[in-house]
PDB file of C-alpha atoms in Angstrom:
ATOM      1  CA  MET A 584     -81.046 -55.646   4.149  1.00 96.00           C
ATOM      2  CA  ARG A 585     -84.618 -55.171   3.194  1.00 96.00           C
ATOM      3  CA  ASP A 586     -85.900 -56.911   6.291  1.00 96.00           C
ATOM      4  CA  GLY A 587     -83.501 -54.418   8.487  1.00 96.00           C
ATOM      5  CA  PHE A 588     -84.796 -51.359   6.840  1.00 96.00           C
ATOM      6  CA  ARG A 589     -88.464 -52.517   7.698  1.00 94.00           C
ATOM      7  CA  ALA A 590     -87.766 -53.240  10.995  1.00 93.00           C
ATOM      8  CA  VAL A 591     -85.959 -49.992  11.492  1.00 92.00           C
ATOM      9  CA  SER A 592     -88.521 -47.570   9.754  1.00 92.00           C
ATOM     10  CA  PRO A 593     -90.952 -47.139  12.674  1.00 86.00           C
ATOM     11  CA  GLY A 594     -88.071 -45.572  14.722  1.00 85.00           C
ATOM     12  CA  LEU A 595     -86.748 -43.171  11.720  1.00 90.00           C
ATOM     13  CA  ILE A 596     -89.531 -40.620  12.218  1.00 85.00           C
ATOM     14  CA  ALA A 597     -88.199 -40.063  15.811  1.00 84.00           C
ATOM     15  CA  LEU A 598     -84.689 -40.096  14.881  1.00 88.00           C
ATOM     16  CA  ALA A 599     -85.697 -37.316  11.957  1.00 90.00           C
ATOM     17  CA  ILE A 600     -87.213 -35.183  14.705  1.00 86.00           C
ATOM     18  CA  TRP A 601     -84.141 -35.454  17.061  1.00 86.00           C
ATOM     19  CA  GLY A 602     -81.828 -34.801  14.420  1.00 90.00           C
ATOM     20  CA  VAL A 603     -83.574 -31.421  13.418  1.00 89.00           C
ATOM     21  CA  VAL A 604     -83.470 -30.462  17.321  1.00 86.00           C
ATOM     22  CA  THR A 605     -80.078 -31.155  17.310  1.00 89.00           C
ATOM     23  CA  GLY A 606     -79.450 -28.995  13.940  1.00 91.00           C
ATOM     24  CA  VAL A 607     -81.459 -26.081  15.701  1.00 88.00           C
ATOM     25  CA  ALA A 608     -79.289 -26.437  18.735  1.00 87.00           C
ATOM     26  CA  MET A 609     -76.024 -26.319  16.966  1.00 90.00           C
ATOM     27  CA  VAL A 610     -76.754 -22.878  15.205  1.00 89.00           C
ATOM     28  CA  LYS A 611     -78.364 -21.455  18.396  1.00 85.00           C
ATOM     29  CA  ALA A 612     -75.313 -22.574  20.330  1.00 85.00           C
ATOM     30  CA  GLY A 613     -73.514 -20.194  18.072  1.00 87.00           C
ATOM     31  CA  LEU A 614     -71.853 -22.746  15.560  1.00 91.00           C
ATOM     32  CA  SER A 615     -71.402 -21.430  12.022  1.00 92.00           C
ATOM     33  CA  GLU A 616     -73.185 -23.423   9.459  1.00 92.00           C
ATOM     34  CA  PRO A 617     -70.235 -25.087   8.059  1.00 94.00           C
ATOM     35  CA  GLN A 618     -69.108 -25.916  11.684  1.00 95.00           C
ATOM     36  CA  ALA A 619     -72.577 -27.449  12.595  1.00 94.00           C
ATOM     37  CA  ILE A 620     -72.444 -29.594   9.079  1.00 95.00           C
ATOM     38  CA  ALA A 621     -69.052 -30.688  10.118  1.00 95.00           C
ATOM     39  CA  MET A 622     -70.268 -31.728  13.804  1.00 95.00           C
ATOM     40  CA  SER A 623     -73.097 -33.442  12.363  1.00 95.00           C
ATOM     41  CA  LEU A 624     -70.917 -35.718   9.997  1.00 95.00           C
ATOM     42  CA  LEU A 625     -67.985 -36.116  12.318  1.00 94.00           C
ATOM     43  CA  VAL A 626     -69.767 -36.705  15.649  1.00 92.00           C
ATOM     44  CA  TYR A 627     -72.999 -38.418  14.522  1.00 94.00           C
ATOM     45  CA  ALA A 628     -74.054 -38.787  18.366  1.00 90.00           C
ATOM     46  CA  GLY A 629     -77.297 -36.386  19.099  1.00 87.00           C
ATOM     47  CA  SER A 630     -76.871 -36.853  22.851  1.00 83.00           C
ATOM     48  CA  ALA A 631     -73.013 -36.340  22.758  1.00 87.00           C
ATOM     49  CA  GLN A 632     -73.531 -33.189  20.541  1.00 89.00           C
ATOM     50  CA  LEU A 633     -76.327 -31.776  22.771  1.00 84.00           C
ATOM     51  CA  THR A 634     -74.109 -32.447  25.777  1.00 82.00           C
ATOM     52  CA  ALA A 635     -71.302 -30.466  24.185  1.00 87.00           C
ATOM     53  CA  LEU A 636     -72.873 -27.371  23.116  1.00 87.00           C
ATOM     54  CA  PRO A 637     -73.518 -25.857  26.124  1.00 82.00           C
ATOM     55  CA  LEU A 638     -69.844 -26.621  27.247  1.00 82.00           C
ATOM     56  CA  MET A 639     -68.812 -25.217  23.803  1.00 86.00           C
ATOM     57  CA  ALA A 640     -71.118 -21.974  24.421  1.00 82.00           C
ATOM     58  CA  ALA A 641     -69.394 -21.524  27.985  1.00 81.00           C
ATOM     59  CA  GLY A 642     -65.954 -21.522  26.617  1.00 86.00           C
ATOM     60  CA  ALA A 643     -65.046 -25.052  28.618  1.00 82.00           C
ATOM     61  CA  PRO A 644     -61.760 -26.425  27.847  1.00 87.00           C
ATOM     62  CA  ILE A 645     -61.598 -28.918  24.891  1.00 89.00           C
ATOM     63  CA  TRP A 646     -60.798 -31.977  27.101  1.00 88.00           C
ATOM     64  CA  LEU A 647     -63.787 -31.223  29.459  1.00 83.00           C
ATOM     65  CA  ILE A 648     -65.996 -31.437  26.252  1.00 86.00           C
ATOM     66  CA  PHE A 649     -64.438 -34.612  24.880  1.00 88.00           C
ATOM     67  CA  ALA A 650     -64.745 -36.081  28.181  1.00 84.00           C
ATOM     68  CA  ALA A 651     -68.505 -35.601  28.762  1.00 81.00           C
ATOM     69  CA  GLY A 652     -69.168 -36.542  24.933  1.00 84.00           C
ATOM     70  CA  ILE A 653     -67.394 -40.049  25.616  1.00 84.00           C
ATOM     71  CA  ILE A 654     -69.393 -40.287  29.212  1.00 80.00           C
ATOM     72  CA  VAL A 655     -73.052 -39.870  27.755  1.00 80.00           C
ATOM     73  CA  ASN A 656     -71.970 -42.515  24.713  1.00 85.00           C
ATOM     74  CA  LEU A 657     -70.429 -45.009  26.960  1.00 81.00           C
ATOM     75  CA  ARG A 658     -73.479 -47.038  26.399  1.00 82.00           C
ATOM     76  CA  PHE A 659     -72.004 -48.040  22.975  1.00 90.00           C
ATOM     77  CA  LEU A 660     -69.544 -49.967  24.497  1.00 87.00           C
ATOM     78  CA  ILE A 661     -72.067 -52.141  26.175  1.00 84.00           C
ATOM     79  CA  PHE A 662     -73.778 -52.012  22.686  1.00 90.00           C
ATOM     80  CA  GLY A 663     -70.672 -52.962  21.190  1.00 92.00           C
ATOM     81  CA  ALA A 664     -69.689 -55.985  23.573  1.00 91.00           C
ATOM     82  CA  ALA A 665     -73.029 -57.701  22.814  1.00 91.00           C
ATOM     83  CA  LEU A 666     -72.739 -57.010  18.965  1.00 95.00           C
ATOM     84  CA  HIS A 667     -68.958 -58.279  19.129  1.00 95.00           C
ATOM     85  CA  PRO A 668     -69.660 -62.187  18.620  1.00 95.00           C
ATOM     86  CA  PHE A 669     -71.863 -61.142  15.233  1.00 96.00           C
ATOM     87  CA  PHE A 670     -68.852 -59.022  13.879  1.00 97.00           C
ATOM     88  CA  ARG A 671     -65.650 -60.375  15.057  1.00 94.00           C
ATOM     89  CA  ASP A 672     -64.415 -62.046  11.754  1.00 94.00           C
ATOM     90  CA  LEU A 673     -64.770 -58.700   9.966  1.00 95.00           C
ATOM     91  CA  SER A 674     -61.465 -56.571   9.496  1.00 95.00           C
ATOM     92  CA  TRP A 675     -61.222 -53.655  12.017  1.00 94.00           C
ATOM     93  CA  ARG A 676     -61.637 -51.409   9.433  1.00 95.00           C
ATOM     94  CA  LYS A 677     -65.114 -52.682   8.769  1.00 95.00           C
ATOM     95  CA  ARG A 678     -65.879 -52.884  12.233  1.00 95.00           C
ATOM     96  CA  LEU A 679     -64.706 -49.429  13.276  1.00 95.00           C
ATOM     97  CA  PHE A 680     -67.083 -48.158   9.962  1.00 95.00           C
ATOM     98  CA  LEU A 681     -70.106 -50.219  11.381  1.00 95.00           C
ATOM     99  CA  GLY A 682     -69.461 -48.620  14.901  1.00 94.00           C
ATOM    100  CA  TYR A 683     -69.929 -45.256  13.299  1.00 94.00           C
ATOM    101  CA  LEU A 684     -72.956 -45.999  11.837  1.00 95.00           C
ATOM    102  CA  SER A 685     -74.547 -47.810  14.933  1.00 94.00           C
ATOM    103  CA  VAL A 686     -77.333 -46.308  16.681  1.00 93.00           C
ATOM    104  CA  ASP A 687     -79.692 -47.067  19.341  1.00 88.00           C
ATOM    105  CA  VAL A 688     -82.454 -47.744  17.445  1.00 88.00           C
ATOM    106  CA  SER A 689     -80.393 -50.367  14.901  1.00 93.00           C
ATOM    107  CA  PHE A 690     -79.253 -52.042  18.463  1.00 91.00           C
ATOM    108  CA  ILE A 691     -82.835 -52.528  19.509  1.00 86.00           C
ATOM    109  CA  VAL A 692     -84.054 -54.120  16.797  1.00 90.00           C
ATOM    110  CA  PHE A 693     -81.057 -56.175  15.972  1.00 94.00           C
ATOM    111  CA  MET A 694     -80.537 -57.875  19.169  1.00 90.00           C
ATOM    112  CA  PRO A 695     -83.874 -59.292  19.682  1.00 85.00           C
ATOM    113  CA  ARG A 696     -84.055 -60.927  16.570  1.00 91.00           C
ATOM    114  CA  PHE A 697     -80.405 -62.633  16.335  1.00 93.00           C
ATOM    115  CA  ALA A 698     -79.677 -62.880  20.209  1.00 87.00           C
ATOM    116  CA  ASP A 699     -80.494 -66.319  20.541  1.00 85.00           C
ATOM    117  CA  ALA A 700     -79.159 -67.513  17.062  1.00 89.00           C
ATOM    118  CA  LEU A 701     -77.349 -70.605  17.195  1.00 90.00           C
ATOM    119  CA  LYS A 702     -74.612 -69.309  14.411  1.00 93.00           C
ATOM    120  CA  LYS A 703     -73.679 -65.564  14.875  1.00 94.00           C
ATOM    121  CA  GLY A 704     -71.894 -63.701  12.242  1.00 94.00           C
ATOM    122  CA  THR A 705     -73.690 -64.934   9.141  1.00 95.00           C
ATOM    123  CA  LEU A 706     -74.279 -62.803   6.084  1.00 96.00           C
ATOM    124  CA  GLU A 707     -77.924 -62.526   6.754  1.00 96.00           C
ATOM    125  CA  GLN A 708     -77.414 -60.800  10.136  1.00 97.00           C
ATOM    126  CA  HIS A 709     -74.708 -58.542   8.588  1.00 97.00           C
ATOM    127  CA  TRP A 710     -76.782 -57.489   5.815  1.00 97.00           C
ATOM    128  CA  PHE A 711     -79.753 -57.119   8.375  1.00 97.00           C
ATOM    129  CA  PHE A 712     -77.821 -54.832  10.587  1.00 97.00           C
ATOM    130  CA  ILE A 713     -76.575 -52.876   7.647  1.00 97.00           C
ATOM    131  CA  GLY A 714     -80.290 -52.232   6.672  1.00 97.00           C
ATOM    132  CA  THR A 715     -80.895 -50.760   9.933  1.00 97.00           C
ATOM    133  CA  ILE A 716     -77.619 -48.490  10.106  1.00 97.00           C
ATOM    134  CA  LEU A 717     -77.578 -46.868   6.575  1.00 97.00           C
ATOM    135  CA  PRO A 718     -81.111 -45.721   6.257  1.00 96.00           C
ATOM    136  CA  ALA A 719     -80.640 -43.968  10.005  1.00 96.00           C
ATOM    137  CA  TRP A 720     -77.453 -42.209   8.690  1.00 97.00           C
ATOM    138  CA  VAL A 721     -79.414 -40.789   6.064  1.00 97.00           C
ATOM    139  CA  VAL A 722     -82.338 -39.668   7.858  1.00 96.00           C
ATOM    140  CA  TRP A 723     -80.566 -38.403  10.628  1.00 95.00           C
ATOM    141  CA  GLN A 724     -77.972 -36.157   8.128  1.00 97.00           C
ATOM    142  CA  THR A 725     -80.882 -35.163   6.191  1.00 97.00           C
ATOM    143  CA  ALA A 726     -82.896 -33.901   9.306  1.00 94.00           C
ATOM    144  CA  SER A 727     -79.853 -32.492  10.745  1.00 94.00           C
ATOM    145  CA  MET A 728     -78.938 -30.466   7.584  1.00 95.00           C
ATOM    146  CA  LEU A 729     -82.728 -29.421   7.923  1.00 94.00           C
ATOM    147  CA  GLY A 730     -82.368 -28.495  11.534  1.00 91.00           C
ATOM    148  CA  ILE A 731     -79.299 -26.167  10.606  1.00 93.00           C
ATOM    149  CA  ALA A 732     -80.932 -24.385   7.620  1.00 91.00           C
ATOM    150  CA  LEU A 733     -83.757 -23.623   9.963  1.00 86.00           C
ATOM    151  CA  GLY A 734     -81.834 -22.672  12.963  1.00 80.00           C
ATOM    152  CA  ALA A 735     -81.786 -18.878  12.406  1.00 73.00           C
ATOM    153  CA  ILE A 736     -85.520 -18.973  11.881  1.00 78.00           C
ATOM    154  CA  VAL A 737     -87.237 -21.325  14.661  1.00 70.00           C
ATOM    155  CA  PRO A 738     -87.469 -19.438  17.760  1.00 68.00           C
ATOM    156  CA  VAL A 739     -86.572 -20.904  21.169  1.00 60.00           C
ATOM    157  CA  SER A 740     -89.635 -20.642  22.126  1.00 62.00           C
ATOM    158  CA  TRP A 741     -91.089 -23.459  20.426  1.00 62.00           C
ATOM    159  CA  SER A 742     -89.489 -25.898  22.704  1.00 60.00           C
ATOM    160  CA  LEU A 743     -88.453 -28.528  20.145  1.00 62.00           C
ATOM    161  CA  GLU A 744     -86.387 -30.677  22.706  1.00 62.00           C
ATOM    162  CA  PHE A 745     -89.580 -31.536  24.368  1.00 65.00           C
ATOM    163  CA  GLY A 746     -91.216 -32.861  20.843  1.00 65.00           C
ATOM    164  CA  ALA A 747     -87.930 -34.664  20.252  1.00 62.00           C
ATOM    165  CA  VAL A 748     -88.332 -36.660  23.702  1.00 67.00           C
ATOM    166  CA  LEU A 749     -92.129 -37.366  22.924  1.00 68.00           C
ATOM    167  CA  ALA A 750     -91.083 -38.393  19.560  1.00 67.00           C
ATOM    168  CA  LEU A 751     -88.228 -40.979  21.126  1.00 68.00           C
ATOM    169  CA  MET A 752     -90.842 -42.194  23.770  1.00 74.00           C
ATOM    170  CA  ALA A 753     -93.269 -42.834  20.865  1.00 69.00           C
ATOM    171  CA  MET A 754     -90.439 -44.916  19.232  1.00 67.00           C
ATOM    172  CA  MET A 755     -89.513 -46.881  22.450  1.00 73.00           C
ATOM    173  CA  LEU A 756     -93.076 -47.547  23.861  1.00 76.00           C
ATOM    174  CA  PRO A 757     -93.947 -50.356  21.107  1.00 72.00           C
ATOM    175  CA  TYR A 758     -91.049 -52.586  22.204  1.00 70.00           C
ATOM    176  CA  ILE A 759     -91.741 -53.175  25.470  1.00 80.00           C
ATOM    177  CA  THR A 760     -93.184 -56.261  24.905  1.00 78.00           C
ATOM    178  CA  SER A 761     -92.135 -58.186  27.998  1.00 83.00           C
ATOM    179  CA  TRP A 762     -91.490 -58.075  31.676  1.00 88.00           C
ATOM    180  CA  PRO A 763     -87.903 -57.964  31.430  1.00 86.00           C
ATOM    181  CA  VAL A 764     -87.917 -54.818  29.160  1.00 84.00           C
ATOM    182  CA  PHE A 765     -90.546 -53.099  31.015  1.00 90.00           C
ATOM    183  CA  ILE A 766     -88.831 -53.754  34.378  1.00 92.00           C
ATOM    184  CA  SER A 767     -85.518 -52.344  32.564  1.00 89.00           C
ATOM    185  CA  VAL A 768     -87.406 -49.044  30.965  1.00 89.00           C
ATOM    186  CA  VAL A 769     -88.963 -48.353  34.710  1.00 93.00           C
ATOM    187  CA  ALA A 770     -85.448 -49.008  36.386  1.00 93.00           C
ATOM    188  CA  SER A 771     -83.666 -46.798  33.656  1.00 90.00           C
ATOM    189  CA  ALA A 772     -86.492 -43.937  33.980  1.00 91.00           C
ATOM    190  CA  LEU A 773     -86.054 -43.834  37.833  1.00 95.00           C
ATOM    191  CA  THR A 774     -82.215 -43.941  37.865  1.00 93.00           C
ATOM    192  CA  ALA A 775     -82.544 -40.885  35.142  1.00 88.00           C
ATOM    193  CA  TRP A 776     -84.938 -39.124  37.480  1.00 92.00           C
ATOM    194  CA  LEU A 777     -82.772 -39.528  40.798  1.00 94.00           C
ATOM    195  CA  THR A 778     -79.355 -38.754  38.733  1.00 90.00           C
ATOM    196  CA  GLN A 779     -80.453 -35.913  36.513  1.00 88.00           C
ATOM    197  CA  LEU A 780     -78.312 -33.404  38.756  1.00 87.00           C
ATOM    198  CA  TRP A 781     -74.992 -35.620  38.309  1.00 84.00           C
ATOM    199  CA  PRO A 782     -72.211 -33.691  36.253  1.00 78.00           C
ATOM    200  CA  LEU A 783     -71.496 -34.455  32.751  1.00 68.00           C
ATOM    201  CA  ARG A 784     -74.729 -36.159  32.332  1.00 69.00           C
ATOM    202  CA  LEU A 785     -73.432 -39.048  34.292  1.00 75.00           C
ATOM    203  CA  GLY A 786     -76.898 -40.127  35.314  1.00 80.00           C
ATOM    204  CA  LEU A 787     -77.502 -41.222  31.779  1.00 74.00           C
ATOM    205  CA  LEU A 788     -74.747 -43.861  31.748  1.00 73.00           C
ATOM    206  CA  ALA A 789     -75.950 -44.813  35.243  1.00 84.00           C
ATOM    207  CA  ALA A 790     -79.380 -45.288  33.904  1.00 85.00           C
ATOM    208  CA  VAL A 791     -78.158 -47.155  31.142  1.00 79.00           C
ATOM    209  CA  ILE A 792     -76.376 -49.749  33.529  1.00 83.00           C
ATOM    210  CA  VAL A 793     -79.159 -50.235  36.032  1.00 89.00           C
ATOM    211  CA  GLY A 794     -81.492 -50.808  33.040  1.00 86.00           C
ATOM    212  CA  ILE A 795     -79.763 -53.603  31.679  1.00 83.00           C
ATOM    213  CA  ILE A 796     -78.861 -55.070  35.064  1.00 88.00           C
ATOM    214  CA  ALA A 797     -82.698 -55.047  35.917  1.00 90.00           C
ATOM    215  CA  GLY A 798     -83.737 -56.348  32.738  1.00 86.00           C
ATOM    216  CA  MET A 799     -81.151 -59.422  32.989  1.00 85.00           C
ATOM    217  CA  TRP A 800     -82.481 -60.044  36.698  1.00 92.00           C
ATOM    218  CA  THR A 801     -85.908 -60.016  35.602  1.00 91.00           C
ATOM    219  CA  GLU A 802     -85.139 -62.598  32.762  1.00 87.00           C
ATOM    220  CA  ARG A 803     -83.319 -64.770  35.055  1.00 89.00           C
ATOM    221  CA  ARG A 804     -85.796 -65.001  37.530  1.00 91.00           C
ATOM    222  CA  ILE A 805     -88.318 -65.464  34.881  1.00 90.00           C
ATOM    223  CA  GLN A 806     -86.259 -68.338  33.326  1.00 87.00           C
ATOM    224  CA  ALA A 807     -85.718 -70.074  37.043  1.00 88.00           C
ATOM    225  CA  ARG A 808     -89.227 -70.175  37.839  1.00 87.00           C
ATOM    226  CA  ARG A 809     -89.861 -71.975  34.207  1.00 85.00           C
ATOM    227  CA  THR A 810     -87.191 -74.237  35.206  1.00 84.00           C
ATOM    228  CA  GLN A 811     -88.786 -74.679  38.504  1.00 83.00           C
ATOM    229  CA  SER A 812     -92.423 -75.422  37.225  1.00 80.00           C
ATOM    230  CA  LYS A 813     -91.233 -77.926  34.605  1.00 78.00           C
ATOM    231  CA  ALA A 814     -89.418 -79.735  37.368  1.00 77.00           C
ATOM    232  CA  ARG A 815     -92.402 -80.016  39.497  1.00 76.00           C
ATOM    233  CA  GLY A 816     -94.653 -80.716  36.394  1.00 66.00           C
TER     234      GLY A 816
END
C-alpha cells in the first residue's frame, strides 16, 4: 500500500489542481454548494462532471446528461477489462467499490508494474492498487471542496481550465518512457484534435481507443523485430 502511494504521489498535484477547477466550475454553472458537494461525492469523475455541467446549465434533458457522462467515461470499460484478472476473485461489492474509487492515474501506475506478473490477484497487487486509489480520492474530494468554497470568489477570467490542462500534461509526460507509449500519446492527441467538434465529447472516447490500438500495434511490431533479430542471430 505504501508503494502504491509512492507511485501515485507525483500525479496527486495535478489531480488536486483538476479537482479545484472542477469545484469552481460546478459553482459557476449554477449549482448550490450542497448540490456541488453531492455531485463531487456521487459522480467522482472530473471529465464527466465538466461534460454534464454545460448541459445542466442549458436545461438539457436528464437522459442526455447521463448519456454524455457515460460516453465520456467509457474509457473505464477498457481499464476495467484490463484490471479484471487482478480482482475477479473478489466479491462484486468489493469490485464495485474499487471501481468507484478508480481513476486514470491509478491505472497508469498499476499496469506497468503488474501487467506481466505470472500470478494475478495477489494481496500485494490488491494493496498496491488500494494505495493508489485511496489517496487520489482524498486529494480529489479535498481539492473539489476547496474549489466549491472558492467558486464565488474566483473570476472566470482566470481561465483555471488551462492551468488544469498544464497540470495533467506535467503528470503524463514522465510516463512516456518507451516507443509504444509515445506513439499511443501522439495518436491519442491527433485523434482528440481532429474530433474535437464531435458531439457529447465522443472524440475523447475515440482518442482513447485509437491510442490503445496504436500502442499495442507498436509494441507488437517491436516484439516481432526482436524475435526476427534473435532468429537471425
